[in-house]
């Protein structure tokens, strides 16, 4: 069966017609069908194929696609559900489809929750605390009207129904951050009858995050800084009555959106190197760095790879709904059977590769707390930067991007980034150039994340790094640890404050 298919495919090639039969070839001695006459990929060759001009053209095109959302959103964006995002998915799909027979492409559609807060106001006593900010995916207050009630202090961290006193019914719950997610607190407050909830920070500074997946009892929920909340806590502990009013006009709705997956037809399909970036942006802007840069790098590397033969399967993913809480990658991994999970030898995350005030950030993915192999991948990146005479820093591997579901399901993971909202230190400015005391990406999650927001020096280098990582594992997994489990050995991940770009607890 296998042999006859192969012969059929070879003979159809011999007469020069297009080959339609998706073949999985597992033996090195058989000639790969779509790559007859092609050389085995090498890191040097694939890096040499990276042309900045192609990336630049793609970035300009992506910005045009983001503009398709202007009628509906008033500005360019590629948020899921928008015309800009639908066009982005079309662009990725049609680019891969135009490469002919090299890849098998699939669309994976799933339902995603999106939300928007149009207006909000929190008044406590006779003051409007400056730091009050509505949580993402918060429901509106009842009838989208202001609600009134006394502020009631919840005991402990409000993670247990018993922490909510009975007189919280009809009141506004005042809950300390910590121990469980914002979503859990909101639902427990709602179940106890609170008309709204305010979660105050347990550390310095303001608090904004997301309630995550909607739940039955979620109520309208704000975050508040520790500084703003302190006087009220003191008053409430002294038994004083503090009245408050809360108002949120928002929507939370379900839409369908799509992951795009492209896998090389050749290469050992039992041993795949997988990499991904996210196709969507936040609602606030066009997301050309976040994650236009990573998505386009993947598209360009996928395009250049077709010049070569591979020994191992290469699988590219463009995730949707990353900005809403890693929805696409979570869905993808959740849908994998154990058998399919096992075929993925590692997952490499490429999110934000061209930050204007960049640093070469490598996720500090160690084998100690992540699936074995994560550290070997981390070290591949380190060697890459070192061999290019570049500095690098380690940053936390803490659940803020699409690698999360992979490492929680036993798949080694890692990646690099050029930096988001962190502030560049003096030492980092010495290592990478750029401006001290400013964000790595001053346009992070904003309208100004346009083509002008890209640092092309960083983007070119990081695209070569991606090419290097793909070529390395497409050639061989020799020396790379075997998969050992489809379960997580990550113990402290459940306590992570992040699941995607927003705080969840
Ligand atoms: C997959 O999605 C692309 C892009 O939206 C679309 O053009 C294509 O027809 C879809 N293919 C299938 C099989 O649904
Ligand atoms: C709080 O509101 C209640 C009900 O409207 C009112 O009776 C009470 O006087 C208010 N207390 C304060 C301190 O404003
Ligand atoms: C998503 O697509 C599925 C299948 O086509 C459909 O049954 C479902 O109603 C859609 N959901 C939404 C929110 O449009
Ligand atoms: C990297 O992670 C390991 C633990 O997994 C830790 O010991 C080490 O200090 C971390 N390095 C940096 C630079 O954060
Ligand atoms: C690496 O960092 C050091 C300072 O720690 C700096 O002197 C050197 O120039 C940097 N190298 C590059 C290539 O930027
Ligand atoms: C990229 O960043 C480097 C280092 O900060 C800087 O020297 C260079 O001018 C930047 N290039 C562009 C095109 O922004």
mmCIF file of N, CA and C in Angstrom, residues 69-192:
data_model
loop_
_atom_site.group_PDB
_atom_site.id
_atom_site.type_symbol
_atom_site.label_atom_id
_atom_site.label_comp_id
_atom_site.label_asym_id
_atom_site.label_seq_id
_atom_site.Cartn_x
_atom_site.Cartn_y
_atom_site.Cartn_z
ATOM 1 N N UNK A 69 -10.403 47.324 9.052
ATOM 2 C CA UNK A 69 -11.277 47.377 10.235
ATOM 3 C C UNK A 69 -11.713 48.792 10.593
ATOM 4 N N UNK A 70 -11.189 49.784 9.882
ATOM 5 C CA UNK A 70 -11.429 51.175 10.289
ATOM 6 C C UNK A 70 -12.920 51.510 10.342
ATOM 7 N N UNK A 71 -13.697 51.034 9.362
ATOM 8 C CA UNK A 71 -15.136 51.341 9.352
ATOM 9 C C UNK A 71 -15.823 50.871 10.625
ATOM 10 N N UNK A 72 -15.445 49.694 11.093
ATOM 11 C CA UNK A 72 -16.124 49.127 12.259
ATOM 12 C C UNK A 72 -15.530 49.588 13.587
ATOM 13 N N UNK A 73 -14.232 49.865 13.610
ATOM 14 C CA UNK A 73 -13.564 50.132 14.892
ATOM 15 C C UNK A 73 -13.037 51.560 15.023
ATOM 16 N N UNK A 74 -13.060 52.292 13.907
ATOM 17 C CA UNK A 74 -12.566 53.668 13.957
ATOM 18 C C UNK A 74 -11.062 53.779 13.814
ATOM 19 N N UNK A 75 -10.367 52.651 13.770
ATOM 20 C CA UNK A 75 -8.910 52.659 13.624
ATOM 21 C C UNK A 75 -8.455 51.285 13.138
ATOM 22 N N UNK A 76 -7.211 51.171 12.664
ATOM 23 C CA UNK A 76 -6.732 49.866 12.203
ATOM 24 C C UNK A 76 -6.583 48.883 13.373
ATOM 25 N N UNK A 77 -7.080 47.691 13.180
ATOM 26 C CA UNK A 77 -6.875 46.630 14.174
ATOM 27 C C UNK A 77 -7.023 45.278 13.491
ATOM 28 N N UNK A 78 -6.438 44.266 14.096
ATOM 29 C CA UNK A 78 -6.581 42.894 13.612
ATOM 30 C C UNK A 78 -7.081 42.000 14.753
ATOM 31 N N UNK A 79 -7.938 42.583 15.588
ATOM 32 C CA UNK A 79 -8.512 41.820 16.707
ATOM 33 C C UNK A 79 -9.419 40.723 16.147
ATOM 34 N N UNK A 80 -9.525 39.598 16.833
ATOM 35 C CA UNK A 80 -10.358 38.506 16.302
ATOM 36 C C UNK A 80 -11.783 39.003 16.080
ATOM 37 N N UNK A 81 -12.380 38.536 14.986
ATOM 38 C CA UNK A 81 -13.734 38.957 14.631
ATOM 39 C C UNK A 81 -13.756 40.163 13.696
ATOM 40 N N UNK A 82 -12.638 40.893 13.604
ATOM 41 C CA UNK A 82 -12.603 42.091 12.754
ATOM 42 C C UNK A 82 -12.268 41.707 11.316
ATOM 43 N N UNK A 83 -12.595 42.622 10.397
ATOM 44 C CA UNK A 83 -12.243 42.398 8.990
ATOM 45 C C UNK A 83 -10.726 42.304 8.834
ATOM 46 N N UNK A 84 -10.010 43.064 9.624
ATOM 47 C CA UNK A 84 -8.547 43.028 9.558
ATOM 48 C C UNK A 84 -7.991 41.659 9.930
ATOM 49 N N UNK A 85 -8.632 41.007 10.883
ATOM 50 C CA UNK A 85 -8.145 39.682 11.263
ATOM 51 C C UNK A 85 -8.552 38.627 10.240
ATOM 52 N N UNK A 86 -9.791 38.724 9.740
ATOM 53 C CA UNK A 86 -10.222 37.768 8.707
ATOM 54 C C UNK A 86 -9.296 37.862 7.498
ATOM 55 N N UNK A 87 -8.925 39.089 7.148
ATOM 56 C CA UNK A 87 -8.033 39.273 6.002
ATOM 57 C C UNK A 87 -6.634 38.737 6.309
ATOM 58 N N UNK A 88 -6.210 38.848 7.549
ATOM 59 C CA UNK A 88 -4.904 38.297 7.948
ATOM 60 C C UNK A 88 -4.904 36.776 7.774
ATOM 61 N N UNK A 89 -5.978 36.143 8.207
ATOM 62 C CA UNK A 89 -6.080 34.680 8.073
ATOM 63 C C UNK A 89 -6.068 34.282 6.596
ATOM 64 N N UNK A 90 -6.822 35.042 5.784
ATOM 65 C CA UNK A 90 -6.826 34.775 4.332
ATOM 66 C C UNK A 90 -5.427 34.908 3.744
ATOM 67 N N UNK A 91 -4.738 35.940 4.172
ATOM 68 C CA UNK A 91 -3.396 36.209 3.652
ATOM 69 C C UNK A 91 -2.438 35.057 3.997
ATOM 70 N N UNK A 92 -2.485 34.605 5.224
ATOM 71 C CA UNK A 92 -1.612 33.497 5.642
ATOM 72 C C UNK A 92 -1.973 32.238 4.850
ATOM 73 N N UNK A 93 -3.268 31.965 4.791
ATOM 74 C CA UNK A 93 -3.717 30.755 4.102
ATOM 75 C C UNK A 93 -3.314 30.786 2.625
ATOM 76 N N UNK A 94 -3.581 31.912 1.968
ATOM 77 C CA UNK A 94 -3.325 31.956 0.521
ATOM 78 C C UNK A 94 -1.827 31.976 0.226
ATOM 79 N N UNK A 95 -1.039 32.554 1.116
ATOM 80 C CA UNK A 95 0.417 32.534 0.909
ATOM 81 C C UNK A 95 0.936 31.103 0.962
ATOM 82 N N UNK A 96 0.491 30.354 1.966
ATOM 83 C CA UNK A 96 0.951 28.958 2.074
ATOM 84 C C UNK A 96 0.400 28.136 0.905
ATOM 85 N N UNK A 97 -0.868 28.377 0.556
ATOM 86 C CA UNK A 97 -1.472 27.615 -0.554
ATOM 87 C C UNK A 97 -0.714 27.871 -1.859
ATOM 88 N N UNK A 98 -0.193 29.089 -2.010
ATOM 89 C CA UNK A 98 0.505 29.441 -3.255
ATOM 90 C C UNK A 98 1.859 28.729 -3.378
ATOM 91 N N UNK A 99 2.296 28.072 -2.289
ATOM 92 C CA UNK A 99 3.591 27.394 -2.334
ATOM 93 C C UNK A 99 3.480 26.006 -2.951
ATOM 94 N N UNK A 100 2.279 25.647 -3.367
ATOM 95 C CA UNK A 100 2.103 24.369 -4.058
ATOM 96 C C UNK A 100 1.961 23.217 -3.091
ATOM 97 N N UNK A 101 2.662 22.139 -3.386
ATOM 98 C CA UNK A 101 2.407 20.870 -2.698
ATOM 99 C C UNK A 101 3.245 20.655 -1.443
ATOM 100 N N UNK A 102 4.036 21.619 -1.101
ATOM 101 C CA UNK A 102 4.997 21.384 -0.019
ATOM 102 C C UNK A 102 4.322 21.144 1.337
ATOM 103 N N UNK A 103 3.222 21.892 1.578
ATOM 104 C CA UNK A 103 2.560 21.810 2.898
ATOM 105 C C UNK A 103 1.138 21.274 2.792
ATOM 106 N N UNK A 104 0.706 20.639 3.857
ATOM 107 C CA UNK A 104 -0.713 20.376 4.059
ATOM 108 C C UNK A 104 -1.220 21.493 4.967
ATOM 109 N N UNK A 105 -2.259 22.199 4.521
ATOM 110 C CA UNK A 105 -2.760 23.324 5.322
ATOM 111 C C UNK A 105 -4.069 22.912 5.967
ATOM 112 N N UNK A 106 -4.266 23.303 7.197
ATOM 113 C CA UNK A 106 -5.601 23.105 7.760
ATOM 114 C C UNK A 106 -6.068 24.315 8.535
ATOM 115 N N UNK A 107 -7.390 24.496 8.489
ATOM 116 C CA UNK A 107 -8.051 25.541 9.272
ATOM 117 C C UNK A 107 -8.621 24.863 10.503
ATOM 118 N N UNK A 108 -8.421 25.451 11.622
ATOM 119 C CA UNK A 108 -9.046 24.907 12.822
ATOM 120 C C UNK A 108 -9.903 26.005 13.436
ATOM 121 N N UNK A 109 -11.223 25.867 13.262
ATOM 122 C CA UNK A 109 -12.108 26.917 13.787
ATOM 123 C C UNK A 109 -12.555 26.570 15.194
ATOM 124 N N UNK A 110 -12.743 27.582 15.979
ATOM 125 C CA UNK A 110 -13.209 27.366 17.353
ATOM 126 C C UNK A 110 -13.955 28.602 17.826
ATOM 127 N N UNK A 111 -14.767 28.426 18.848
ATOM 128 C CA UNK A 111 -15.513 29.558 19.399
ATOM 129 C C UNK A 111 -14.643 30.295 20.409
ATOM 130 N N UNK A 112 -14.650 31.599 20.300
ATOM 131 C CA UNK A 112 -13.852 32.410 21.209
ATOM 132 C C UNK A 112 -14.736 33.478 21.835
ATOM 133 N N UNK A 113 -14.374 33.854 23.035
ATOM 134 C CA UNK A 113 -15.120 34.898 23.722
ATOM 135 C C UNK A 113 -14.409 36.225 23.517
ATOM 136 N N UNK A 114 -15.153 37.224 23.099
ATOM 137 C CA UNK A 114 -14.569 38.562 22.977
ATOM 138 C C UNK A 114 -15.403 39.536 23.793
ATOM 139 N N UNK A 115 -14.771 40.570 24.258
ATOM 140 C CA UNK A 115 -15.493 41.545 25.061
ATOM 141 C C UNK A 115 -15.044 42.944 24.739
ATOM 142 N N UNK A 116 -15.865 43.893 25.087
ATOM 143 C CA UNK A 116 -15.493 45.289 24.913
ATOM 144 C C UNK A 116 -16.180 46.090 26.013
ATOM 145 N N UNK A 117 -15.427 46.975 26.649
ATOM 146 C CA UNK A 117 -16.013 47.859 27.661
ATOM 147 C C UNK A 117 -16.149 49.232 27.018
ATOM 148 N N UNK A 118 -17.390 49.721 26.918
ATOM 149 C CA UNK A 118 -17.632 51.005 26.251
ATOM 150 C C UNK A 118 -17.510 52.165 27.225
ATOM 151 N N UNK A 119 -17.985 51.946 28.454
ATOM 152 C CA UNK A 119 -17.994 53.016 29.438
ATOM 153 C C UNK A 119 -17.969 52.393 30.826
ATOM 154 N N UNK A 120 -17.334 53.066 31.764
ATOM 155 C CA UNK A 120 -17.359 52.544 33.131
ATOM 156 C C UNK A 120 -17.074 53.666 34.120
ATOM 157 N N UNK A 121 -17.579 53.480 35.347
ATOM 158 C CA UNK A 121 -17.315 54.460 36.400
ATOM 159 C C UNK A 121 -17.476 53.793 37.758
ATOM 160 N N UNK A 122 -16.538 54.065 38.617
ATOM 161 C CA UNK A 122 -16.638 53.567 39.991
ATOM 162 C C UNK A 122 -16.560 54.774 40.917
ATOM 163 N N UNK A 123 -17.547 54.909 41.793
ATOM 164 C CA UNK A 123 -17.531 55.987 42.785
ATOM 165 C C UNK A 123 -17.545 55.339 44.160
ATOM 166 N N UNK A 124 -16.594 55.739 45.010
ATOM 167 C CA UNK A 124 -16.578 55.198 46.380
ATOM 168 C C UNK A 124 -16.671 56.394 47.322
ATOM 169 N N UNK A 125 -17.706 56.365 48.225
ATOM 170 C CA UNK A 125 -17.976 57.552 49.030
ATOM 171 C C UNK A 125 -18.337 58.659 48.047
ATOM 172 N N UNK A 126 -17.608 59.770 48.119
ATOM 173 C CA UNK A 126 -17.871 60.812 47.121
ATOM 174 C C UNK A 126 -16.666 60.985 46.195
ATOM 175 N N UNK A 127 -15.876 59.912 46.079
ATOM 176 C CA UNK A 127 -14.681 60.013 45.244
ATOM 177 C C UNK A 127 -14.686 59.045 44.067
ATOM 178 N N UNK A 128 -14.003 59.471 43.009
ATOM 179 C CA UNK A 128 -13.821 58.598 41.852
ATOM 180 C C UNK A 128 -12.347 58.184 41.839
ATOM 181 N N UNK A 129 -12.044 57.003 42.375
ATOM 182 C CA UNK A 129 -10.630 56.618 42.465
ATOM 183 C C UNK A 129 -9.997 56.519 41.069
ATOM 184 N N UNK A 130 -8.867 57.188 40.946
ATOM 185 C CA UNK A 130 -8.208 57.304 39.630
ATOM 186 C C UNK A 130 -7.807 55.955 39.041
ATOM 187 N N UNK A 131 -7.404 55.038 39.909
ATOM 188 C CA UNK A 131 -6.844 53.796 39.380
ATOM 189 C C UNK A 131 -7.894 52.762 38.984
ATOM 190 N N UNK A 132 -9.191 53.056 39.261
ATOM 191 C CA UNK A 132 -10.225 52.040 38.990
ATOM 192 C C UNK A 132 -10.244 51.678 37.513
ATOM 193 N N UNK A 133 -10.143 50.386 37.213
ATOM 194 C CA UNK A 133 -10.230 49.995 35.809
ATOM 195 C C UNK A 133 -11.034 48.707 35.680
ATOM 196 N N UNK A 134 -11.974 48.705 34.739
ATOM 197 C CA UNK A 134 -12.815 47.514 34.589
ATOM 198 C C UNK A 134 -11.972 46.342 34.089
ATOM 199 N N UNK A 135 -12.236 45.149 34.594
ATOM 200 C CA UNK A 135 -11.524 43.964 34.130
ATOM 201 C C UNK A 135 -11.976 43.634 32.703
ATOM 202 N N UNK A 136 -11.079 43.072 31.907
ATOM 203 C CA UNK A 136 -11.474 42.573 30.605
ATOM 204 C C UNK A 136 -12.469 41.430 30.767
ATOM 205 N N UNK A 137 -13.379 41.318 29.810
ATOM 206 C CA UNK A 137 -14.424 40.286 29.794
ATOM 207 C C UNK A 137 -15.366 40.386 30.992
ATOM 208 N N UNK A 138 -15.438 41.588 31.589
ATOM 209 C CA UNK A 138 -16.411 41.793 32.663
ATOM 210 C C UNK A 138 -17.795 41.921 32.045
ATOM 211 N N UNK A 139 -18.818 41.349 32.706
ATOM 212 C CA UNK A 139 -20.181 41.634 32.248
ATOM 213 C C UNK A 139 -20.546 43.075 32.624
ATOM 214 N N UNK A 140 -21.603 43.622 32.027
ATOM 215 C CA UNK A 140 -22.036 44.969 32.431
ATOM 216 C C UNK A 140 -22.733 44.913 33.786
ATOM 217 N N UNK A 141 -22.927 46.069 34.402
ATOM 218 C CA UNK A 141 -23.793 46.111 35.584
ATOM 219 C C UNK A 141 -25.232 45.888 35.108
ATOM 220 N N UNK A 142 -26.107 45.564 36.041
ATOM 221 C CA UNK A 142 -27.484 45.197 35.715
ATOM 222 C C UNK A 142 -28.133 46.249 34.810
ATOM 223 N N UNK A 143 -28.708 45.833 33.700
ATOM 224 C CA UNK A 143 -29.349 46.711 32.706
ATOM 225 C C UNK A 143 -28.410 47.802 32.175
ATOM 226 N N UNK A 144 -27.126 47.610 32.305
ATOM 227 C CA UNK A 144 -26.124 48.604 31.882
ATOM 228 C C UNK A 144 -26.380 49.959 32.549
ATOM 229 N N UNK A 145 -26.861 49.885 33.788
ATOM 230 C CA UNK A 145 -27.136 51.091 34.585
ATOM 231 C C UNK A 145 -26.251 51.059 35.823
ATOM 232 N N UNK A 146 -26.042 52.220 36.444
ATOM 233 C CA UNK A 146 -25.271 52.227 37.700
ATOM 234 C C UNK A 146 -25.994 51.415 38.776
ATOM 235 N N UNK A 147 -25.215 50.739 39.601
ATOM 236 C CA UNK A 147 -25.781 50.038 40.761
ATOM 237 C C UNK A 147 -25.188 50.683 42.018
ATOM 238 N N UNK A 148 -25.955 50.664 43.107
ATOM 239 C CA UNK A 148 -25.523 51.310 44.342
ATOM 240 C C UNK A 148 -25.522 50.304 45.473
ATOM 241 N N UNK A 149 -24.654 50.499 46.414
ATOM 242 C CA UNK A 149 -24.681 49.631 47.587
ATOM 243 C C UNK A 149 -23.497 49.938 48.480
ATOM 244 N N UNK A 150 -23.563 49.442 49.709
ATOM 245 C CA UNK A 150 -22.412 49.619 50.587
ATOM 246 C C UNK A 150 -21.250 48.734 50.110
ATOM 247 N N UNK A 151 -20.049 49.244 50.310
ATOM 248 C CA UNK A 151 -18.862 48.438 50.012
ATOM 249 C C UNK A 151 -18.696 47.465 51.173
ATOM 250 N N UNK A 152 -18.570 46.183 50.878
ATOM 251 C CA UNK A 152 -18.437 45.191 51.957
ATOM 252 C C UNK A 152 -17.123 44.430 51.804
ATOM 253 N N UNK A 153 -16.331 44.470 52.865
ATOM 254 C CA UNK A 153 -15.025 43.815 52.859
ATOM 255 C C UNK A 153 -15.204 42.298 52.944
ATOM 256 N N UNK A 154 -14.550 41.614 52.019
ATOM 257 C CA UNK A 154 -14.622 40.154 51.978
ATOM 258 C C UNK A 154 -13.463 39.604 52.803
ATOM 259 N N UNK A 155 -13.677 38.483 53.482
ATOM 260 C CA UNK A 155 -12.615 37.934 54.326
ATOM 261 C C UNK A 155 -11.551 37.191 53.517
ATOM 262 N N UNK A 156 -10.394 37.080 54.085
ATOM 263 C CA UNK A 156 -9.260 36.379 53.473
ATOM 264 C C UNK A 156 -9.040 36.900 52.046
ATOM 265 N N UNK A 157 -8.803 35.965 51.092
ATOM 266 C CA UNK A 157 -8.619 36.403 49.708
ATOM 267 C C UNK A 157 -9.880 36.205 48.864
ATOM 268 N N UNK A 158 -10.978 35.872 49.541
ATOM 269 C CA UNK A 158 -12.236 35.748 48.802
ATOM 270 C C UNK A 158 -12.249 34.601 47.816
ATOM 271 N N UNK A 159 -11.571 33.507 48.189
ATOM 272 C CA UNK A 159 -11.499 32.360 47.276
ATOM 273 C C UNK A 159 -12.423 31.234 47.719
ATOM 274 N N UNK A 160 -13.146 31.477 48.781
ATOM 275 C CA UNK A 160 -14.021 30.470 49.370
ATOM 276 C C UNK A 160 -15.381 31.140 49.587
ATOM 277 N N UNK A 161 -16.470 30.413 49.304
ATOM 278 C CA UNK A 161 -17.801 31.028 49.454
ATOM 279 C C UNK A 161 -18.006 31.552 50.876
ATOM 280 N N UNK A 162 -17.397 30.874 51.853
ATOM 281 C CA UNK A 162 -17.570 31.271 53.253
ATOM 282 C C UNK A 162 -16.916 32.627 53.574
ATOM 283 N N UNK A 163 -16.036 33.097 52.660
ATOM 284 C CA UNK A 163 -15.412 34.408 52.883
ATOM 285 C C UNK A 163 -16.394 35.561 52.638
ATOM 286 N N UNK A 164 -17.544 35.236 52.028
ATOM 287 C CA UNK A 164 -18.498 36.275 51.642
ATOM 288 C C UNK A 164 -19.639 36.314 52.658
ATOM 289 N N UNK A 165 -19.701 37.367 53.492
ATOM 290 C CA UNK A 165 -20.733 37.434 54.533
ATOM 291 C C UNK A 165 -22.127 37.574 53.906
ATOM 292 N N UNK A 166 -23.160 37.199 54.651
ATOM 293 C CA UNK A 166 -24.513 37.183 54.075
ATOM 294 C C UNK A 166 -24.979 38.587 53.683
ATOM 295 N N UNK A 167 -24.504 39.616 54.427
ATOM 296 C CA UNK A 167 -24.981 40.965 54.089
ATOM 297 C C UNK A 167 -24.326 41.521 52.822
ATOM 298 N N UNK A 168 -23.601 40.659 52.099
ATOM 299 C CA UNK A 168 -23.024 41.105 50.827
ATOM 300 C C UNK A 168 -24.100 41.130 49.722
ATOM 301 N N UNK A 169 -25.232 40.461 49.984
ATOM 302 C CA UNK A 169 -26.323 40.473 48.996
ATOM 303 C C UNK A 169 -26.754 41.922 48.761
ATOM 304 N N UNK A 170 -26.767 42.354 47.521
ATOM 305 C CA UNK A 170 -27.155 43.726 47.179
ATOM 306 C C UNK A 170 -26.048 44.736 47.389
ATOM 307 N N UNK A 171 -24.873 44.272 47.842
ATOM 308 C CA UNK A 171 -23.759 45.181 48.135
ATOM 309 C C UNK A 171 -22.671 45.071 47.067
ATOM 310 N N UNK A 172 -21.615 45.869 47.234
ATOM 311 C CA UNK A 172 -20.472 45.803 46.321
ATOM 312 C C UNK A 172 -19.310 45.146 47.069
ATOM 313 N N UNK A 173 -18.889 43.999 46.567
ATOM 314 C CA UNK A 173 -17.859 43.206 47.262
ATOM 315 C C UNK A 173 -16.486 43.857 47.068
ATOM 316 N N UNK A 174 -15.729 43.932 48.163
ATOM 317 C CA UNK A 174 -14.401 44.545 48.143
ATOM 318 C C UNK A 174 -13.418 43.428 48.496
ATOM 319 N N UNK A 175 -12.655 42.985 47.492
ATOM 320 C CA UNK A 175 -11.907 41.726 47.620
ATOM 321 C C UNK A 175 -10.415 41.943 47.382
ATOM 322 N N UNK A 176 -9.604 41.368 48.240
ATOM 323 C CA UNK A 176 -8.152 41.460 48.069
ATOM 324 C C UNK A 176 -7.687 40.531 46.944
ATOM 325 N N UNK A 177 -6.707 41.004 46.169
ATOM 326 C CA UNK A 177 -6.091 40.164 45.144
ATOM 327 C C UNK A 177 -5.291 39.039 45.803
ATOM 328 N N UNK A 178 -5.231 37.887 45.156
ATOM 329 C CA UNK A 178 -4.349 36.804 45.623
ATOM 330 C C UNK A 178 -5.017 35.451 45.673
ATOM 331 N N UNK A 179 -4.208 34.402 45.670
ATOM 332 C CA UNK A 179 -4.585 32.987 45.843
ATOM 333 C C UNK A 179 -5.400 32.386 44.691
ATOM 334 N N UNK A 180 -6.498 33.037 44.282
ATOM 335 C CA UNK A 180 -7.280 32.482 43.172
ATOM 336 C C UNK A 180 -7.469 33.566 42.109
ATOM 337 N N UNK A 181 -8.052 33.178 40.991
ATOM 338 C CA UNK A 181 -8.137 34.103 39.853
ATOM 339 C C UNK A 181 -9.198 35.194 40.086
ATOM 340 N N UNK A 182 -9.067 36.271 39.311
ATOM 341 C CA UNK A 182 -10.065 37.350 39.349
ATOM 342 C C UNK A 182 -11.438 36.786 38.982
ATOM 343 N N UNK A 183 -11.447 35.861 38.008
ATOM 344 C CA UNK A 183 -12.701 35.254 37.555
ATOM 345 C C UNK A 183 -13.390 34.491 38.685
ATOM 346 N N UNK A 184 -12.606 33.747 39.466
ATOM 347 C CA UNK A 184 -13.176 33.005 40.603
ATOM 348 C C UNK A 184 -13.784 33.962 41.628
ATOM 349 N N UNK A 185 -13.071 35.032 41.915
ATOM 350 C CA UNK A 185 -13.561 35.995 42.923
ATOM 351 C C UNK A 185 -14.865 36.631 42.459
ATOM 352 N N UNK A 186 -14.890 37.025 41.172
ATOM 353 C CA UNK A 186 -16.078 37.672 40.638
ATOM 354 C C UNK A 186 -17.284 36.733 40.731
ATOM 355 N N UNK A 187 -17.064 35.457 40.385
ATOM 356 C CA UNK A 187 -18.170 34.489 40.407
ATOM 357 C C UNK A 187 -18.654 34.223 41.836
ATOM 358 N N UNK A 188 -17.709 34.128 42.768
ATOM 359 C CA UNK A 188 -18.116 33.888 44.166
ATOM 360 C C UNK A 188 -18.897 35.085 44.706
ATOM 361 N N UNK A 189 -18.461 36.299 44.344
ATOM 362 C CA UNK A 189 -19.175 37.512 44.777
ATOM 363 C C UNK A 189 -20.581 37.520 44.183
ATOM 364 N N UNK A 190 -20.664 37.196 42.894
ATOM 365 C CA UNK A 190 -21.965 37.177 42.230
ATOM 366 C C UNK A 190 -22.891 36.135 42.845
ATOM 367 N N UNK A 191 -22.337 34.986 43.151
ATOM 368 C CA UNK A 191 -23.145 33.911 43.734
ATOM 369 C C UNK A 191 -23.676 34.314 45.108
ATOM 370 N N UNK A 192 -22.889 35.103 45.827
ATOM 371 C CA UNK A 192 -23.318 35.559 47.153
ATOM 372 C C UNK A 192 -24.305 36.719 47.053
#
